[in-house]
Amino acid sequence: MKFMKLGSKPDSFQSQEDCIRYVASDLATDVVVNVGDVKFYLHKFPLLSKSARLQKLIAATINEQQQQPDDEISIPDIPGGPPGFEVCAKFCYGMAVTLNAYNVVSVRCAAEYLEMYESIETGNLVYKIEVFLNSSVLRSWKDSIIVLQTTRTFHPWSKDVKIDVRCLETIASKAAMDPARVDWSFTYNRRKVNNGVPRDWWVEDLTELSIDLYKRVISTIRRKGGVSVSPEVIGEALEVYYAAKRIQTDDDHDVETLISLLPSEKQSVSCGFLIKLLKSSSVSLECGEEERRELSRRIGEKLEEANVDDLLIRASSEGSETVYDVDIVETLIDEFITQTEKRDELGCSDIEQGSVFVSDSSRAAVAKLIDGYLSEIARIEPNLSPLKFIAIAEKVSCFPRSSHDGVYRAIDMFLKQHPGMAKSEKKSICRLMDCRKLSPEACAHAVQNERLPLRVVVQILFFEQVRATAKPSLPPSGSHGSSRTNTEEECDSVTATEETREKTIGSEKTKAKGVVMSRIFSKLWTGKDRDGVGDVSSSDTSESPGSATTVDDKSTPSTRRRRSSS
């Protein structure tokens, strides 16, 4: 830190109690200066020789206080208060004082107030401080930041003497400079890409500033920096500032200011940071709907970059039915769909350049993200309704997925947390899952899952068996919501009949499920071994679904016995 020493005489200021300061001297004091709650007992001559304002004040009291041994004046509004005035008074006496980045603004504003100009005496305090500022402080990176931060306390005096403007220009010029020319110290606690000075070397030091000054600095850097300061660096600076001031981000004004500083370029800010701002804005009273809509739009542009924790946004209103805001997640998905459709329209003529592949990749990433989100929100949100769960899942139901294991995990978690659900609601939720696209591990878990409806378990077993025995003949499975195949219709017929039989038996559900499973697959195996085709027979009273082999429409136990004996 730069500093400047003025004067050479020893400091002879002394205190009497907390509110009295005087100069130890053989000469009696002849003026009392009241600064706030502190009385300074001083001598007129050194003060009047350097301060035009004190000359006027003392002259005005001479005729009024002739009967008093000392003239007494008051300057309650001097910037810097008693400490600032004391430095100026010591300078008048020629006593040693030290100026640095922390007190220079206070003393400069106090000297301006006291009118300690060159017109009163050559080499006066205002001149000496200006030399110190221009030759030392404003040439130092960190001192400039310290001085700028202290200007807030002395507004509007600091503005009148243009200290804040000069600091802003200095800081912006250094931030916009070629990193190769940076030869001063700076704070950088993040991992460097190489041994050189990183292009974002300046962002951490600016976190010391208040939000109003920070806004002015960033605006000045963007104006002076031009192309030399990229939008990505500005976005990173905002994110670092947000993280450093995370305790203060409950302040509505802070959040609104940061949103207003966001660069417009898509890749300038991470999706996680945008969601953090959205979370903060959801509890902010000053942030309006326009700011939230803009944040939602920008998040929707790059939703595939988010993670599950980002989407766990607590509801802002006390009257909300849920602890977490699931409506805002729906909004983000809608924005993603809208933005993706726009990109598809713009990129339809560039198929050969891979635009369609990028779009599908983004959809697949969002599908995986929402599957994970539904699994987590089903676990931690007790008030999540089946309709809301289905509504969110259906928004990404047509997105490409390599498997439906994530959908199954979300469904299983929801059923686990809502054991009292009606059977119709369970069926509606399970329709979100394509049983044909479950991995062998997921199938093995699902067939033993007592939370799933019997119909779903039968479908999983059926498709797993068909996949194992007739995989070459199966058509490629499409995404959820595609047209139903003959194999699926066969399974529906089997499971529908088994559900009817389950109701009529009236025994325990677990035992019935085991009996049904064994009968179905004994028929599957015997039918395939005998006929060599994919025909599947049902239990005693069921109808046989259509297959490549022609059989009678109705089958009775006696006819089946005759067929087996023939």
Coordinates of C-alpha atoms in Angstrom, one line a residue:
M1 CA 0.0 0.0 0.0
K2 CA 1.2 3.4 -0.9
F3 CA 1.6 6.1 1.8
M4 CA 2.7 9.7 2.1
K5 CA 4.2 11.5 5.1
L6 CA 3.5 15.2 5.7
G7 CA 5.2 17.5 8.3
S8 CA 8.1 16.8 10.6
K9 CA 7.2 18.1 14.0
P10 CA 6.3 15.6 16.7
D11 CA 2.6 15.1 17.4
S12 CA 1.7 17.1 20.5
F13 CA -2.1 16.6 20.4
Q14 CA -3.4 15.2 23.7
S15 CA -6.7 14.1 25.1
Q16 CA -8.7 15.0 28.2
E17 CA -11.5 12.5 28.6
D18 CA -13.0 11.4 25.3
C19 CA -14.4 14.7 24.1
I20 CA -11.6 17.1 24.5
R21 CA -8.4 17.4 22.3
Y22 CA -5.8 20.1 22.8
V23 CA -2.3 21.0 21.8
A24 CA 0.3 20.8 24.5
S25 CA 2.2 24.2 24.2
D26 CA 3.6 27.0 26.3
L27 CA 1.2 29.3 24.5
A28 CA -2.4 29.4 25.7
T29 CA -5.0 28.3 23.2
D30 CA -7.3 31.0 21.8
V31 CA -9.9 29.2 19.7
V32 CA -12.3 26.3 20.4
V33 CA -13.5 24.3 17.4
N34 CA -16.5 22.0 18.0
V35 CA -16.5 19.0 15.6
G36 CA -19.4 16.8 16.5
D37 CA -19.1 15.8 20.2
V38 CA -15.4 16.7 20.4
K39 CA -13.9 20.1 21.4
F40 CA -10.5 21.1 19.9
Y41 CA -8.6 23.7 21.9
L42 CA -6.2 25.2 19.3
H43 CA -4.4 28.4 18.2
K44 CA -5.7 30.7 15.6
F45 CA -2.5 31.6 13.7
P46 CA -1.6 28.1 12.3
L47 CA -5.2 27.4 11.4
L48 CA -6.0 30.8 9.8
S49 CA -2.8 30.7 7.7
K50 CA -4.0 27.7 5.8
S51 CA -7.8 27.5 6.0
A52 CA -10.0 30.1 4.2
R53 CA -13.2 28.7 5.8
L54 CA -11.8 29.0 9.4
Q55 CA -10.8 32.6 8.6
K56 CA -14.4 33.4 7.8
L57 CA -15.9 31.6 10.7
I58 CA -13.6 33.1 13.3
A59 CA -14.0 36.6 11.8
A60 CA -17.7 36.2 12.2
T61 CA -17.4 35.4 16.0
I62 CA -15.0 38.2 17.0
N63 CA -17.6 40.8 17.5
E64 CA -20.1 38.4 19.0
Q65 CA -17.8 36.9 21.7
Q66 CA -15.6 39.8 22.8
Q67 CA -16.3 39.0 26.4
Q68 CA -15.1 35.3 26.0
P69 CA -11.5 34.5 26.5
D70 CA -11.6 32.1 23.5
D71 CA -13.4 32.3 20.2
E72 CA -15.6 29.3 19.7
I73 CA -16.8 28.0 16.3
S74 CA -18.7 24.9 15.3
I75 CA -18.3 22.8 12.1
P76 CA -20.6 19.8 12.7
D77 CA -20.9 19.0 9.0
I78 CA -17.2 18.6 8.1
P79 CA -16.7 15.4 6.1
G80 CA -14.5 12.9 8.0
G81 CA -15.7 14.2 11.4
P82 CA -13.2 14.7 14.2
P83 CA -10.5 12.3 12.8
G84 CA -10.5 14.1 9.4
F85 CA -10.4 17.6 11.1
E86 CA -7.5 16.5 13.4
V87 CA -5.3 15.5 10.4
C88 CA -6.0 18.9 8.8
A89 CA -5.2 20.7 12.0
K90 CA -1.9 18.8 12.5
F91 CA -0.9 19.7 9.0
C92 CA -1.5 23.4 9.9
Y93 CA 0.8 23.0 12.9
G94 CA 3.4 21.2 10.7
M95 CA 3.1 18.0 12.7
A96 CA 3.8 14.6 11.1
V97 CA 0.8 12.9 9.5
T98 CA 0.6 9.9 7.3
L99 CA -1.8 9.5 4.4
N100 CA -2.8 6.2 2.8
A101 CA -5.6 4.7 0.8
Y102 CA -7.8 4.3 3.8
N103 CA -7.8 7.9 5.0
V104 CA -6.9 9.9 2.0
V105 CA -10.5 10.4 0.9
S106 CA -11.5 11.6 4.4
V107 CA -8.7 14.1 4.6
R108 CA -9.1 15.3 1.0
C109 CA -12.8 16.0 1.6
A110 CA -12.1 17.7 4.9
A111 CA -9.4 19.9 3.3
E112 CA -11.9 20.8 0.6
Y113 CA -14.5 21.7 3.3
L114 CA -11.9 23.9 5.1
E115 CA -10.8 25.5 1.7
M116 CA -7.1 24.7 2.1
Y117 CA -6.2 25.8 -1.4
E118 CA -3.1 27.1 -3.0
S119 CA -4.6 30.6 -3.1
I120 CA -4.2 30.7 0.7
E121 CA -0.7 29.3 0.9
T122 CA 1.6 27.6 -1.5
G123 CA 1.9 23.9 -1.0
N124 CA -1.3 23.7 0.9
L125 CA -3.0 20.4 1.9
V126 CA -5.4 20.1 -1.1
Y127 CA -2.4 20.3 -3.6
K128 CA -0.3 17.8 -1.7
I129 CA -3.2 15.3 -1.5
E130 CA -3.8 15.6 -5.2
V131 CA -0.2 14.9 -5.9
F132 CA -0.4 11.8 -3.8
L133 CA -3.5 10.6 -5.4
N134 CA -2.3 11.1 -9.0
S135 CA 1.2 9.9 -8.6
S136 CA 0.7 7.0 -6.2
V137 CA -2.8 5.9 -5.2
L138 CA -4.4 5.9 -8.6
R139 CA -1.5 4.0 -10.1
S140 CA -1.9 1.2 -7.7
W141 CA -4.6 -1.5 -8.5
K142 CA -5.6 -2.4 -5.0
D143 CA -5.3 1.1 -3.6
S144 CA -7.6 2.4 -6.3
I145 CA -10.2 -0.2 -5.2
I146 CA -9.8 0.8 -1.5
V147 CA -10.2 4.5 -2.2
L148 CA -13.2 3.9 -4.4
Q149 CA -14.9 1.9 -1.6
T150 CA -14.3 4.7 0.9
T151 CA -15.8 7.3 -1.3
R152 CA -19.3 6.0 -0.4
T153 CA -18.9 7.4 3.2
F154 CA -18.1 10.9 2.0
H155 CA -20.7 11.4 -0.7
P156 CA -21.3 14.0 -2.1
W157 CA -18.0 15.6 -1.3
S158 CA -16.0 12.7 -2.9
K159 CA -18.2 13.2 -6.0
D160 CA -17.6 16.9 -6.1
V161 CA -13.8 16.5 -6.1
K162 CA -14.2 13.7 -8.6
I163 CA -12.3 11.0 -6.7
D164 CA -14.9 8.3 -7.5
V165 CA -14.8 9.0 -11.3
R166 CA -11.0 8.9 -11.4
C167 CA -10.9 5.6 -9.5
L168 CA -13.5 4.1 -11.9
E169 CA -11.5 5.1 -14.9
T170 CA -8.3 3.8 -13.4
I171 CA -9.8 0.4 -12.4
A172 CA -11.5 0.0 -15.8
S173 CA -8.4 0.8 -17.7
K174 CA -6.4 -1.7 -15.8
A175 CA -9.0 -4.5 -16.1
A176 CA -9.2 -3.9 -19.9
M177 CA -5.5 -4.1 -20.3
D178 CA -3.7 -7.0 -22.0
P179 CA -3.0 -9.6 -19.3
A180 CA 0.6 -9.9 -20.5
R181 CA 1.2 -6.3 -19.3
V182 CA -0.1 -6.9 -15.8
D183 CA 2.8 -6.5 -13.5
W184 CA 1.1 -5.7 -10.2
S185 CA -0.3 -7.9 -7.4
F186 CA -3.9 -9.2 -7.5
T187 CA -6.0 -11.7 -5.7
Y188 CA -6.7 -15.0 -7.6
N189 CA -7.8 -18.1 -5.6
R190 CA -9.1 -20.1 -8.5
R191 CA -7.1 -22.6 -10.5
K192 CA -5.1 -21.1 -13.3
V193 CA -5.1 -22.6 -16.8
N194 CA -1.5 -21.8 -17.3
N195 CA 1.4 -20.0 -15.7
G196 CA 0.5 -16.6 -17.3
V197 CA -1.8 -14.0 -16.0
P198 CA -5.4 -15.2 -16.6
R199 CA -7.8 -12.9 -18.5
D200 CA -10.1 -12.8 -15.5
W201 CA -7.4 -11.8 -13.1
W202 CA -9.3 -8.8 -11.8
V203 CA -12.7 -10.2 -10.8
E204 CA -12.0 -11.3 -7.2
D205 CA -10.5 -8.0 -6.1
L206 CA -13.7 -6.2 -7.1
T207 CA -15.9 -8.3 -4.7
E208 CA -14.9 -5.9 -2.0
L209 CA -17.0 -3.2 -3.5
S210 CA -20.6 -2.4 -2.6
I211 CA -23.2 -3.3 -5.1
D212 CA -23.7 0.3 -6.3
L213 CA -20.0 0.9 -6.9
Y214 CA -19.7 -2.6 -8.4
K215 CA -22.4 -1.8 -11.0
R216 CA -20.5 1.4 -11.9
V217 CA -17.2 -0.4 -12.2
I218 CA -18.6 -3.2 -14.4
S219 CA -20.4 -0.7 -16.6
T220 CA -17.2 1.3 -17.0
I221 CA -15.2 -1.8 -17.8
R222 CA -17.6 -2.8 -20.5
R223 CA -17.5 0.6 -22.0
K224 CA -13.8 1.0 -22.0
G225 CA -12.8 -2.6 -22.5
G226 CA -14.8 -3.2 -25.7
V227 CA -13.8 -6.5 -27.4
S228 CA -10.8 -6.9 -25.1
V229 CA -13.1 -7.8 -22.2
S230 CA -15.3 -10.7 -23.4
P231 CA -18.9 -11.3 -22.2
E232 CA -17.7 -14.6 -20.7
V233 CA -15.3 -12.7 -18.4
I234 CA -18.0 -10.3 -17.4
G235 CA -20.4 -13.2 -16.7
E236 CA -17.7 -14.9 -14.6
A237 CA -17.1 -11.7 -12.7
L238 CA -20.8 -11.4 -11.8
E239 CA -20.9 -15.0 -10.6
V240 CA -17.8 -14.6 -8.5
Y241 CA -19.3 -11.4 -6.9
Y242 CA -22.6 -13.3 -6.2
A243 CA -20.7 -16.1 -4.5
A244 CA -18.6 -13.7 -2.4
K245 CA -21.7 -11.7 -1.4
R246 CA -24.0 -14.7 -0.8
I247 CA -24.9 -13.5 2.6
Q248 CA -26.1 -10.2 1.2
T249 CA -28.0 -11.5 -1.8
D250 CA -31.2 -11.5 0.2
D251 CA -31.2 -7.8 -0.5
D252 CA -33.7 -7.2 -3.2
H253 CA -31.6 -4.4 -4.7
D254 CA -28.5 -6.6 -5.0
V255 CA -30.3 -9.2 -7.0
E256 CA -32.0 -6.8 -9.3
T257 CA -28.7 -5.0 -10.0
L258 CA -26.9 -8.2 -10.8
I259 CA -29.7 -9.2 -13.2
S260 CA -29.4 -5.9 -15.0
L261 CA -25.7 -6.4 -15.5
L262 CA -26.0 -9.8 -17.2
P263 CA -24.5 -9.8 -20.7
S264 CA -26.9 -10.7 -23.4
E265 CA -24.7 -13.3 -25.1
K266 CA -26.0 -16.9 -24.5
Q267 CA -22.7 -18.4 -23.5
S268 CA -21.6 -15.6 -21.2
V269 CA -23.2 -16.9 -18.1
S270 CA -23.6 -20.5 -16.8
C271 CA -27.0 -22.0 -16.4
G272 CA -26.4 -22.7 -12.7
F273 CA -25.7 -19.0 -12.0
L274 CA -28.9 -18.0 -13.8
I275 CA -30.9 -20.4 -11.7
K276 CA -29.3 -19.0 -8.5
L277 CA -30.4 -15.6 -9.6
L278 CA -33.9 -17.0 -10.3
K279 CA -34.0 -18.5 -6.8
S280 CA -33.0 -15.2 -5.3
S281 CA -35.5 -13.2 -7.4
S282 CA -38.3 -15.5 -6.4
V283 CA -38.0 -14.2 -2.8
S284 CA -37.2 -10.7 -3.9
L285 CA -39.9 -8.1 -3.6
E286 CA -38.3 -5.6 -6.0
C287 CA -37.6 -8.0 -8.8
G288 CA -40.6 -7.9 -11.1
E289 CA -42.2 -10.4 -13.4
E290 CA -40.3 -9.1 -16.4
E291 CA -36.9 -9.9 -14.8
R292 CA -38.1 -13.4 -13.8
R293 CA -39.4 -14.0 -17.3
E294 CA -36.1 -13.0 -18.9
L295 CA -34.2 -15.2 -16.5
S296 CA -36.6 -18.1 -17.3
R297 CA -36.1 -17.5 -21.0
R298 CA -32.3 -17.5 -20.7
I299 CA -32.3 -20.7 -18.5
G300 CA -34.5 -22.4 -21.1
E301 CA -31.9 -21.7 -23.7
K302 CA -29.4 -23.9 -21.9
L303 CA -31.4 -26.1 -19.5
E304 CA -29.4 -29.1 -20.5
E305 CA -26.5 -27.6 -18.5
A306 CA -28.4 -27.6 -15.2
N307 CA -28.3 -30.3 -12.6
V308 CA -31.0 -31.7 -10.2
D309 CA -29.9 -29.5 -7.2
D310 CA -30.3 -26.4 -9.4
L311 CA -34.0 -27.2 -9.9
L312 CA -34.8 -27.6 -6.3
I313 CA -36.2 -24.1 -5.8
R314 CA -38.1 -23.4 -2.6
A315 CA -41.5 -21.9 -3.0
S316 CA -41.5 -18.2 -2.1
S317 CA -45.1 -17.6 -0.9
E318 CA -46.2 -18.9 2.5
G319 CA -49.5 -20.0 1.1
S320 CA -48.0 -22.4 -1.4
E321 CA -49.2 -25.9 -1.3
T322 CA -45.8 -27.3 -1.9
V323 CA -42.5 -26.7 -0.1
Y324 CA -40.6 -26.5 -3.5
D325 CA -41.7 -24.5 -6.5
V326 CA -42.5 -27.1 -9.1
D327 CA -44.4 -24.6 -11.3
I328 CA -41.2 -22.8 -12.1
V329 CA -39.7 -26.0 -13.3
E330 CA -42.6 -26.5 -15.6
T331 CA -42.0 -23.0 -16.9
L332 CA -38.3 -23.8 -17.5
I333 CA -39.2 -26.9 -19.4
D334 CA -41.7 -25.0 -21.5
E335 CA -39.0 -22.4 -22.3
F336 CA -36.6 -25.1 -23.3
I337 CA -39.1 -26.6 -25.6
T338 CA -39.9 -23.2 -27.2
Q339 CA -36.2 -22.4 -27.6
T340 CA -35.4 -25.8 -29.0
E341 CA -38.3 -25.6 -31.6
K342 CA -36.9 -22.2 -32.7
R343 CA -33.4 -23.6 -33.1
D344 CA -34.9 -26.5 -35.1
E345 CA -36.7 -24.1 -37.4
L346 CA -33.5 -22.0 -37.9
G347 CA -31.3 -25.1 -38.3
C348 CA -33.5 -27.1 -40.6
S349 CA -31.5 -26.0 -43.6
D350 CA -28.2 -27.0 -41.9
I351 CA -28.9 -30.7 -41.3
E352 CA -25.6 -31.7 -42.8
Q353 CA -23.8 -29.5 -40.2
G354 CA -25.2 -31.5 -37.3
S355 CA -27.8 -29.1 -36.0
V356 CA -30.4 -31.8 -35.6
F357 CA -28.0 -34.0 -33.7
V358 CA -27.3 -31.1 -31.3
S359 CA -31.0 -30.6 -30.7
D360 CA -31.6 -34.3 -30.0
S361 CA -28.6 -34.3 -27.7
S362 CA -30.0 -31.4 -25.7
R363 CA -33.4 -33.1 -25.5
A364 CA -31.8 -36.3 -24.2
A365 CA -29.9 -34.4 -21.6
V366 CA -33.0 -32.6 -20.4
A367 CA -34.9 -35.8 -20.3
K368 CA -32.3 -37.3 -18.0
L369 CA -32.3 -34.1 -15.9
I370 CA -36.1 -34.1 -15.4
D371 CA -36.1 -37.9 -14.7
G372 CA -33.6 -37.2 -11.9
Y373 CA -35.5 -34.2 -10.7
L374 CA -38.8 -36.1 -10.5
S375 CA -37.1 -38.9 -8.5
E376 CA -35.7 -36.4 -6.0
I377 CA -38.8 -34.1 -5.8
A378 CA -41.0 -37.2 -5.2
R379 CA -38.7 -38.1 -2.3
I380 CA -38.5 -34.7 -0.6
E381 CA -41.9 -33.1 -1.5
P382 CA -44.7 -34.7 0.4
N383 CA -47.4 -32.5 -1.2
L384 CA -46.6 -33.3 -4.8
S385 CA -49.8 -34.4 -6.4
P386 CA -50.0 -37.2 -9.0
L387 CA -51.4 -34.8 -11.5
K388 CA -48.4 -32.5 -11.1
F389 CA -46.0 -35.3 -11.3
I390 CA -47.6 -36.6 -14.5
A391 CA -47.8 -33.1 -16.0
I392 CA -44.0 -32.5 -15.6
A393 CA -43.1 -36.0 -16.8
E394 CA -45.3 -35.7 -19.9
K395 CA -43.6 -32.5 -21.0
V396 CA -40.4 -34.6 -21.7
S397 CA -42.1 -37.9 -22.6
C398 CA -41.3 -37.6 -26.3
F399 CA -37.7 -36.7 -25.7
P400 CA -35.1 -39.3 -26.8
R401 CA -33.8 -41.6 -24.1
S402 CA -31.4 -44.5 -24.2
S403 CA -33.5 -46.3 -21.6
H404 CA -36.5 -45.6 -19.3
D405 CA -34.6 -46.6 -16.1
G406 CA -34.8 -43.0 -14.9
V407 CA -38.5 -42.8 -15.5
Y408 CA -38.9 -46.1 -13.6
R409 CA -36.9 -44.8 -10.6
A410 CA -39.0 -41.6 -10.5
I411 CA -42.2 -43.6 -10.6
D412 CA -41.0 -46.1 -8.0
M413 CA -40.0 -43.2 -5.6
F414 CA -43.4 -41.5 -6.1
L415 CA -45.3 -44.7 -5.4
K416 CA -43.1 -45.3 -2.3
Q417 CA -43.8 -41.9 -0.9
H418 CA -47.6 -42.1 -1.7
P419 CA -48.6 -45.6 -0.6
G420 CA -52.3 -44.6 -0.3
M421 CA -52.7 -43.8 -4.0
A422 CA -55.8 -45.1 -5.9
K423 CA -55.2 -47.9 -8.3
S424 CA -56.3 -45.6 -11.2
E425 CA -53.7 -43.0 -10.3
K426 CA -51.0 -45.7 -10.1
K427 CA -51.9 -46.9 -13.6
S428 CA -51.8 -43.3 -14.9
I429 CA -48.4 -42.7 -13.5
C430 CA -47.1 -46.0 -14.8
R431 CA -48.2 -45.2 -18.3
L432 CA -45.3 -42.7 -18.4
M433 CA -42.9 -45.6 -18.6
D434 CA -42.1 -47.7 -21.7
C435 CA -41.6 -51.2 -20.4
R436 CA -39.8 -52.2 -23.5
K437 CA -37.0 -49.7 -22.8
L438 CA -36.1 -50.9 -19.3
S439 CA -32.6 -52.3 -18.8
P440 CA -32.3 -55.9 -17.5
E441 CA -31.3 -54.6 -14.1
A442 CA -34.4 -52.3 -13.9
C443 CA -36.6 -55.2 -15.1
A444 CA -35.2 -57.5 -12.4
H445 CA -36.1 -54.9 -9.8
A446 CA -39.5 -54.1 -11.2
V447 CA -40.8 -57.7 -11.3
Q448 CA -40.2 -57.9 -7.5
N449 CA -41.7 -54.5 -6.8
E450 CA -44.9 -54.9 -5.0
R451 CA -45.7 -51.2 -5.4
L452 CA -46.3 -51.6 -9.1
P453 CA -49.7 -52.6 -10.4
L454 CA -50.0 -56.2 -11.6
R455 CA -50.6 -55.1 -15.2
V456 CA -47.3 -53.3 -15.3
V457 CA -45.4 -56.3 -13.8
V458 CA -47.0 -58.6 -16.4
Q459 CA -46.0 -56.2 -19.2
I460 CA -42.4 -56.1 -18.0
L461 CA -42.2 -59.8 -17.7
F462 CA -43.8 -60.3 -21.1
F463 CA -41.5 -57.9 -22.9
E464 CA -38.5 -59.2 -21.2
Q465 CA -39.3 -62.8 -22.3
V466 CA -40.2 -61.7 -25.8
R467 CA -36.9 -59.8 -26.0
A468 CA -34.9 -62.7 -24.9
T469 CA -36.6 -65.3 -27.2
A470 CA -37.5 -63.3 -30.3
K471 CA -35.2 -60.3 -30.3
P472 CA -34.3 -60.4 -34.0
S473 CA -37.9 -60.2 -35.0
L474 CA -38.9 -57.3 -32.9
P475 CA -39.1 -53.9 -34.5
P476 CA -36.9 -51.1 -33.0
S477 CA -38.6 -49.6 -30.0
G478 CA -39.5 -45.9 -30.3
S479 CA -39.9 -43.2 -27.8
H480 CA -42.7 -43.2 -25.3
G481 CA -46.0 -42.2 -26.8
S482 CA -45.5 -43.9 -30.2
S483 CA -48.0 -46.2 -31.8
R484 CA -48.6 -49.5 -30.1
T485 CA -47.3 -52.7 -31.6
N486 CA -49.0 -56.1 -32.0
T487 CA -46.8 -57.4 -29.2
E488 CA -48.0 -54.7 -26.9
E489 CA -51.6 -55.5 -27.8
E490 CA -51.0 -59.2 -27.0
C491 CA -49.6 -58.3 -23.6
D492 CA -52.6 -56.0 -22.9
S493 CA -55.0 -58.8 -23.7
V494 CA -53.1 -61.2 -21.4
T495 CA -52.8 -58.7 -18.5
A496 CA -56.4 -57.5 -18.8
T497 CA -57.7 -61.1 -18.5
E498 CA -55.3 -61.8 -15.6
E499 CA -56.6 -58.7 -13.8
T500 CA -60.1 -59.9 -14.2
R501 CA -59.1 -63.3 -12.9
E502 CA -57.3 -61.6 -10.0
K503 CA -60.5 -59.8 -8.9
T504 CA -62.6 -63.0 -9.0
I505 CA -60.1 -65.1 -7.0
G506 CA -60.3 -62.8 -4.0
S507 CA -57.1 -64.2 -2.5
E508 CA -54.0 -62.2 -1.4
K509 CA -52.5 -60.0 -4.1
T510 CA -49.0 -61.2 -3.7
K511 CA -50.0 -64.9 -4.0
A512 CA -52.2 -64.2 -6.9
K513 CA -49.4 -62.4 -8.7
G514 CA -47.1 -65.4 -8.2
V515 CA -49.7 -67.8 -9.6
V516 CA -50.4 -65.6 -12.6
M517 CA -46.8 -65.2 -13.4
S518 CA -46.1 -68.9 -13.3
R519 CA -49.1 -69.7 -15.5
I520 CA -48.4 -67.1 -18.0
F521 CA -44.8 -68.1 -18.6
S522 CA -45.5 -71.8 -18.5
K523 CA -47.9 -71.1 -21.4
L524 CA -45.3 -68.9 -23.1
W525 CA -42.7 -71.6 -23.0
T526 CA -44.9 -74.5 -23.8
G527 CA -46.5 -72.5 -26.7
K528 CA -43.1 -71.6 -28.1
D529 CA -41.6 -75.0 -27.8
R530 CA -44.6 -76.7 -29.4
D531 CA -45.4 -74.3 -32.3
G532 CA -42.1 -72.5 -32.8
V533 CA -43.8 -69.1 -33.1
G534 CA -44.4 -66.2 -30.8
D535 CA -48.0 -67.2 -29.9
V536 CA -49.0 -66.7 -26.3
S537 CA -51.8 -68.6 -24.6
S538 CA -53.5 -67.1 -21.6
S539 CA -55.0 -68.7 -18.5
D540 CA -58.1 -70.8 -18.3
T541 CA -60.7 -68.4 -19.3
S542 CA -58.8 -65.9 -21.5
E543 CA -58.9 -65.3 -25.1
S544 CA -55.8 -65.9 -27.2
P545 CA -54.4 -62.7 -28.8
G546 CA -53.8 -62.6 -32.6
S547 CA -50.7 -64.3 -33.8
A548 CA -49.1 -65.8 -36.9
T549 CA -50.8 -69.2 -36.1
T550 CA -54.5 -69.6 -36.7
V551 CA -56.3 -71.0 -33.6
D552 CA -60.0 -71.2 -32.5
D553 CA -61.5 -68.0 -31.2
K554 CA -62.5 -69.8 -27.9
S555 CA -60.6 -72.3 -26.0
T556 CA -61.9 -74.6 -23.2
P557 CA -60.0 -76.8 -20.8
S558 CA -61.3 -79.9 -22.7
T559 CA -60.2 -78.7 -26.1
R560 CA -56.8 -77.8 -24.7
R561 CA -56.4 -81.2 -23.2
R562 CA -57.3 -82.8 -26.5
R563 CA -54.7 -80.6 -28.3
S564 CA -52.0 -81.5 -25.9
S565 CA -52.7 -85.2 -26.2
S566 CA -52.8 -85.1 -30.1

